Short mmCIF file of C-alpha atoms and ligand atoms in Angstrom, two decimals:
data_model
loop_
_atom_site.label_atom_id
_atom_site.label_comp_id
_atom_site.label_asym_id
_atom_site.label_seq_id
_atom_site.Cartn_x
_atom_site.Cartn_y
_atom_site.Cartn_z
CA MET E 277 103.82 119.29 117.13
CA PRO E 278 100.41 118.44 115.64
CA ASP E 279 99.09 114.89 115.61
CA VAL E 280 98.14 114.26 111.95
CA ARG E 281 96.09 111.21 110.96
CA TYR E 282 94.33 110.39 107.71
CA LEU E 283 90.90 109.76 106.32
CA PHE E 284 89.75 108.40 102.98
CA PRO E 285 88.29 110.79 100.34
CA ASP E 286 85.31 112.86 101.52
CA GLY E 287 86.41 112.30 105.10
CA LYS E 288 85.38 108.65 105.16
CA LYS E 289 86.86 106.40 107.82
CA SER E 290 86.93 103.03 106.10
CA ALA E 291 86.94 101.47 102.63
CA LEU E 292 85.27 98.49 100.98
CA THR E 293 86.79 96.81 97.94
CA PHE E 294 86.12 93.64 95.94
CA SER E 295 88.29 91.53 93.63
CA TYR E 296 86.94 88.89 91.21
CA ASP E 297 88.93 86.62 88.93
CA ASP E 298 88.84 84.83 85.58
CA GLY E 299 86.35 86.81 83.46
CA ARG E 300 83.60 84.19 83.42
CA ASP E 301 80.18 85.22 82.09
CA PHE E 302 78.81 85.22 85.66
CA ASP E 303 80.67 88.53 86.09
CA ARG E 304 77.76 90.16 84.22
CA ARG E 305 75.31 89.29 86.96
CA LEU E 306 77.76 90.28 89.69
CA VAL E 307 78.50 93.67 88.10
CA GLU E 308 74.78 94.35 87.79
CA ARG E 309 74.37 93.77 91.55
CA PHE E 310 77.49 95.80 92.38
CA ASN E 311 76.14 98.71 90.33
CA HIS E 312 72.80 98.43 92.12
CA TYR E 313 74.51 98.69 95.53
CA GLY E 314 77.15 101.26 94.56
CA PHE E 315 80.01 98.80 95.12
CA LYS E 316 83.29 99.06 93.19
CA GLY E 317 85.15 95.97 92.08
CA THR E 318 88.40 94.98 90.43
CA PHE E 319 88.05 92.26 87.80
CA ASN E 320 91.16 90.23 87.03
CA LEU E 321 91.17 88.92 83.49
CA ASN E 322 93.30 86.25 81.80
CA THR E 323 92.80 87.56 78.28
CA SER E 324 93.59 84.29 76.42
CA SER E 325 90.14 83.02 77.43
CA LEU E 326 88.09 86.05 76.34
CA ASP E 327 85.56 85.39 73.56
CA LYS E 328 85.50 81.67 74.42
CA PRO E 329 82.33 79.83 75.50
CA GLY E 330 81.24 80.81 79.01
CA ARG E 331 83.62 83.76 79.07
CA LEU E 332 83.25 87.49 78.62
CA THR E 333 83.76 89.00 75.19
CA VAL E 334 86.30 91.65 74.33
CA ALA E 335 83.54 93.80 72.83
CA GLU E 336 81.50 94.00 76.02
CA LEU E 337 84.32 94.77 78.46
CA PRO E 338 84.45 98.60 78.34
CA THR E 339 80.71 98.98 78.95
CA LEU E 340 80.44 96.12 81.44
CA PHE E 341 83.29 97.34 83.64
CA ALA E 342 82.63 101.09 83.38
CA GLY E 343 83.22 102.54 86.85
CA HIS E 344 85.11 99.43 87.96
CA GLU E 345 88.73 98.37 87.42
CA VAL E 346 90.26 95.60 85.36
CA ALA E 347 93.60 94.06 86.27
CA VAL E 348 96.01 91.43 85.00
CA HIS E 349 95.54 87.72 85.84
CA ALA E 350 98.30 86.42 83.47
CA TYR E 351 97.57 85.53 79.84
CA HIS E 352 97.19 81.74 80.23
CA HIS E 353 96.52 81.66 84.00
CA PRO E 354 99.61 79.60 84.96
CA PHE E 355 101.06 79.09 88.44
CA LEU E 356 103.63 81.88 88.05
CA GLU E 357 106.24 80.15 90.25
CA ARG E 358 106.03 76.91 88.21
CA ILE E 359 106.93 78.32 84.78
CA ALA E 360 110.30 79.30 83.34
CA ARG E 361 111.43 82.71 84.57
CA SER E 362 111.68 83.78 80.96
CA GLN E 363 107.95 83.10 80.49
CA LEU E 364 106.97 85.68 83.12
CA VAL E 365 107.40 88.67 80.85
CA GLY E 366 105.14 87.22 78.16
CA GLU E 367 102.49 85.88 80.53
CA LEU E 368 102.20 89.12 82.47
CA LEU E 369 102.83 91.78 79.86
CA GLN E 370 100.81 90.21 77.02
CA ASP E 371 97.81 90.18 79.34
CA ARG E 372 98.47 93.73 80.45
CA GLN E 373 98.98 94.97 76.89
CA ASN E 374 95.72 93.36 75.77
CA LEU E 375 93.79 95.04 78.59
CA GLU E 376 95.46 98.39 77.93
CA ALA E 377 94.53 98.12 74.23
CA ILE E 378 90.89 97.54 75.19
CA PHE E 379 90.65 100.23 77.91
CA HIS E 380 93.19 102.78 76.59
CA ARG E 381 94.84 103.40 79.94
CA PRO E 382 97.66 101.86 82.00
CA VAL E 383 96.74 98.62 83.79
CA THR E 384 99.17 98.04 86.65
CA GLY E 385 97.26 95.79 89.07
CA LEU E 386 97.42 92.01 89.25
CA ALA E 387 95.78 89.05 90.93
CA TYR E 388 98.08 86.00 91.04
CA PRO E 389 96.56 83.02 89.21
CA TYR E 390 95.76 80.50 92.01
CA GLY E 391 97.00 83.18 94.43
CA THR E 392 100.59 81.89 94.34
CA TYR E 393 104.02 83.47 93.78
CA ASP E 394 107.62 83.24 94.94
CA PRO E 395 110.46 85.76 95.52
CA GLU E 396 111.57 85.70 91.86
CA VAL E 397 108.03 86.43 90.71
CA LEU E 398 107.88 89.39 93.11
CA ALA E 399 111.18 90.72 91.77
CA ALA E 400 109.94 90.38 88.18
CA LEU E 401 106.72 92.25 89.01
CA ARG E 402 108.66 95.12 90.54
CA GLY E 403 110.75 95.38 87.40
CA MET E 404 107.65 95.51 85.20
CA GLY E 405 106.02 98.37 87.09
CA PHE E 406 103.11 96.55 88.68
CA THR E 407 101.72 98.59 91.56
CA TYR E 408 99.87 95.89 93.47
CA ALA E 409 99.19 92.15 93.37
CA ARG E 410 96.54 90.20 95.25
CA THR E 411 97.11 86.78 96.78
CA ALA E 412 94.50 84.13 97.66
CA GLY E 413 94.11 81.34 100.16
CA ASP E 414 95.93 83.29 102.87
CA GLU E 415 93.21 85.73 103.94
CA THR E 416 94.05 88.04 106.85
CA GLY E 417 90.72 88.18 108.65
CA ASN E 418 91.54 91.79 109.51
CA PHE E 419 90.97 95.27 108.06
CA ARG E 420 94.57 96.38 107.56
CA PHE E 421 96.24 97.23 104.29
CA PRO E 422 99.42 95.36 103.36
CA GLN E 423 103.05 96.07 104.20
CA ASP E 424 103.95 95.15 100.61
CA TRP E 425 101.46 96.02 97.86
CA LEU E 426 102.72 93.05 95.82
CA VAL E 427 101.58 90.74 98.63
CA TRP E 428 98.09 92.13 99.16
CA ARG E 429 96.18 89.54 101.17
CA PRO E 430 92.39 90.05 101.20
CA THR E 431 90.35 90.13 104.40
CA CYS E 432 88.20 87.16 103.39
CA HIS E 433 86.65 85.14 100.61
CA HIS E 434 83.03 86.14 99.94
CA LYS E 435 81.83 82.87 101.52
CA ARG E 436 82.85 84.21 104.92
CA ALA E 437 82.25 87.93 104.27
CA LEU E 438 79.09 88.26 106.36
CA GLU E 439 81.10 87.26 109.45
CA TYR E 440 83.20 90.40 109.06
CA VAL E 441 80.49 92.99 108.41
CA ASP E 442 79.76 93.95 112.02
CA GLY E 443 83.42 94.14 112.96
CA PHE E 444 84.14 96.30 109.93
CA LEU E 445 81.26 98.73 110.46
CA ASN E 446 82.07 99.06 114.17
CA GLU E 447 85.83 99.45 113.67
CA ARG E 448 86.97 102.56 115.52
CA TRP E 449 90.26 103.13 113.69
CA MET E 450 90.61 105.24 110.55
CA LEU E 451 91.85 103.85 107.22
CA THR E 452 90.44 100.38 107.70
CA VAL E 453 89.73 98.21 104.65
CA LEU E 454 87.33 95.32 104.15
CA TYR E 455 88.70 93.42 101.13
CA ILE E 456 86.49 90.63 99.75
CA TRP E 457 87.56 88.34 96.91
CA GLY E 458 86.16 85.41 94.96
CA HIS E 459 84.95 84.16 91.59
CA SER E 460 81.52 85.09 90.28
CA TYR E 461 80.93 81.49 89.11
CA GLU E 462 81.13 80.35 92.74
CA PHE E 463 77.79 82.03 93.46
CA ASP E 464 76.25 79.86 90.77
CA HIS E 465 78.15 76.74 91.79
CA ASP E 466 77.22 77.19 95.46
CA ASN E 467 73.71 78.38 94.62
CA ASN E 468 74.10 81.38 96.91
CA TRP E 469 73.62 84.49 94.78
CA GLU E 470 71.53 85.83 97.66
CA LEU E 471 74.82 86.38 99.48
CA VAL E 472 75.53 89.33 97.17
CA ASP E 473 72.24 90.93 98.19
CA GLN E 474 72.85 90.21 101.87
CA LEU E 475 76.19 92.00 101.60
CA GLY E 476 74.50 94.75 99.59
CA GLU E 477 71.89 95.34 102.25
CA ARG E 478 74.45 95.42 105.06
CA LEU E 479 77.25 97.34 103.39
CA SER E 480 75.74 99.76 100.85
CA ASN E 481 74.95 103.42 101.60
CA GLN E 482 77.17 103.52 104.68
CA PRO E 483 78.17 107.17 105.17
CA GLN E 484 81.58 106.31 106.62
CA VAL E 485 82.56 103.88 103.84
CA TRP E 486 84.48 104.70 100.66
CA TYR E 487 83.54 102.29 97.86
CA ALA E 488 86.74 101.93 95.86
CA THR E 489 88.47 99.69 93.38
CA ASN E 490 91.71 97.98 94.44
CA GLY E 491 93.69 100.44 92.34
CA GLU E 492 91.98 103.55 93.75
CA LEU E 493 92.64 102.32 97.27
CA GLN E 494 96.29 101.50 96.63
CA HIS E 495 96.87 104.84 94.91
CA TYR E 496 95.31 106.86 97.73
CA LEU E 497 97.16 105.03 100.51
CA ASP E 498 100.43 105.28 98.58
CA SER E 499 99.82 109.02 98.15
CA ILE E 500 99.48 109.45 101.93
CA HIS E 501 102.91 107.86 102.36
CA ARG E 502 104.37 110.31 99.86
CA LEU E 503 103.32 113.50 101.71
CA VAL E 504 106.33 115.63 102.67
CA PHE E 505 106.43 117.19 106.16
CA THR E 506 108.72 119.86 107.54
CA VAL E 507 110.87 118.71 110.46
CA ALA E 508 108.75 120.86 112.81
CA MET E 509 105.65 119.23 111.27
CA ASP E 510 104.09 122.67 110.85
CA ALA E 511 103.68 122.38 107.07
CA ILE E 512 102.95 119.59 104.59
CA TYR E 513 103.59 119.45 100.85
CA ASN E 514 101.42 117.15 98.72
CA PRO E 515 103.44 116.07 95.67
CA THR E 516 100.74 113.61 94.48
CA ASP E 517 97.68 113.93 92.22
CA CYS E 518 95.26 113.04 95.07
CA THR E 519 93.45 115.41 97.40
CA ILE E 520 94.33 113.95 100.80
CA TRP E 521 91.99 114.17 103.79
CA LEU E 522 93.53 114.53 107.22
CA LYS E 523 92.52 114.94 110.83
CA VAL E 524 94.65 117.16 113.05
CA ASP E 525 94.80 116.65 116.83
CA ASN E 526 91.74 114.42 116.51
CA GLU E 527 89.47 117.39 115.91
CA ARG E 528 90.08 119.45 112.76
CA VAL E 529 89.40 117.78 109.39
CA LEU E 530 91.44 119.37 106.59
CA THR E 531 92.25 118.59 102.98
CA ILE E 532 95.46 119.10 101.09
CA ALA E 533 95.17 119.46 97.34
CA PRO E 534 97.63 118.14 94.74
CA GLY E 535 100.68 120.38 94.68
CA GLN E 536 99.54 122.35 97.75
CA THR E 537 101.68 123.27 100.76
CA LEU E 538 99.46 123.38 103.84
CA ARG E 539 100.50 125.26 106.99
CA LEU E 540 99.29 123.64 110.18
CA GLU E 541 99.64 126.28 112.92
CA ASP E 542 96.45 127.37 114.69
ZN1 ZN Y 673 92.01 82.68 88.42
#
């Protein structure tokens, strides 16, 4: 029986992703640096504050975030576990609908305002078709992806990101993820915009790293879980829309296209 393991797209071993909240005007400077370094980010927007002083404008969003992802951050940015249960639908879906109207595609990711939630909030999210949700304040310090996509804990806040760079780049396992989160205004507040360039110099143009948005990463990893093997593990069917990269017996690198059935014998 073959030993089948997985790689990220283009045979890459690890992935880097960023998540930034609140849609403050400092996102413009951050996106410019991300684009310079080839980084992909997910920007979580509470749409009630758009077009207000110090905030991004609706008109600029499609151009500003081209190549990146936007995700829900709840319309008024409440603590989701401290509001009436009946407010959840409006807070979450109004924000999502606004973003979908601006970007003309489904928006199914979320970052919890203040990073907090409770079991009822999780149940509501599942019912509304959210595919992932990011927490905050409970960073993992490791490079694993979550057991539950609705409780996606990042590796670290950007303040501590440099501490993790060496460990990430030297990680020997496949499918490792360095997930960095923060707020763009913190670079201004802490007067440390140079941190973005330090991360850029260390982490950009790494041949083994896939630069992905949160949503791209979640979708790819979820697609791996959905592959269908024969009992003998001599053939795999890929029912997803992703080309999946795999490594067989730690030597052969193969791909399996959407809809393809791949036979694995020698
Ligand atoms: Zn926030």
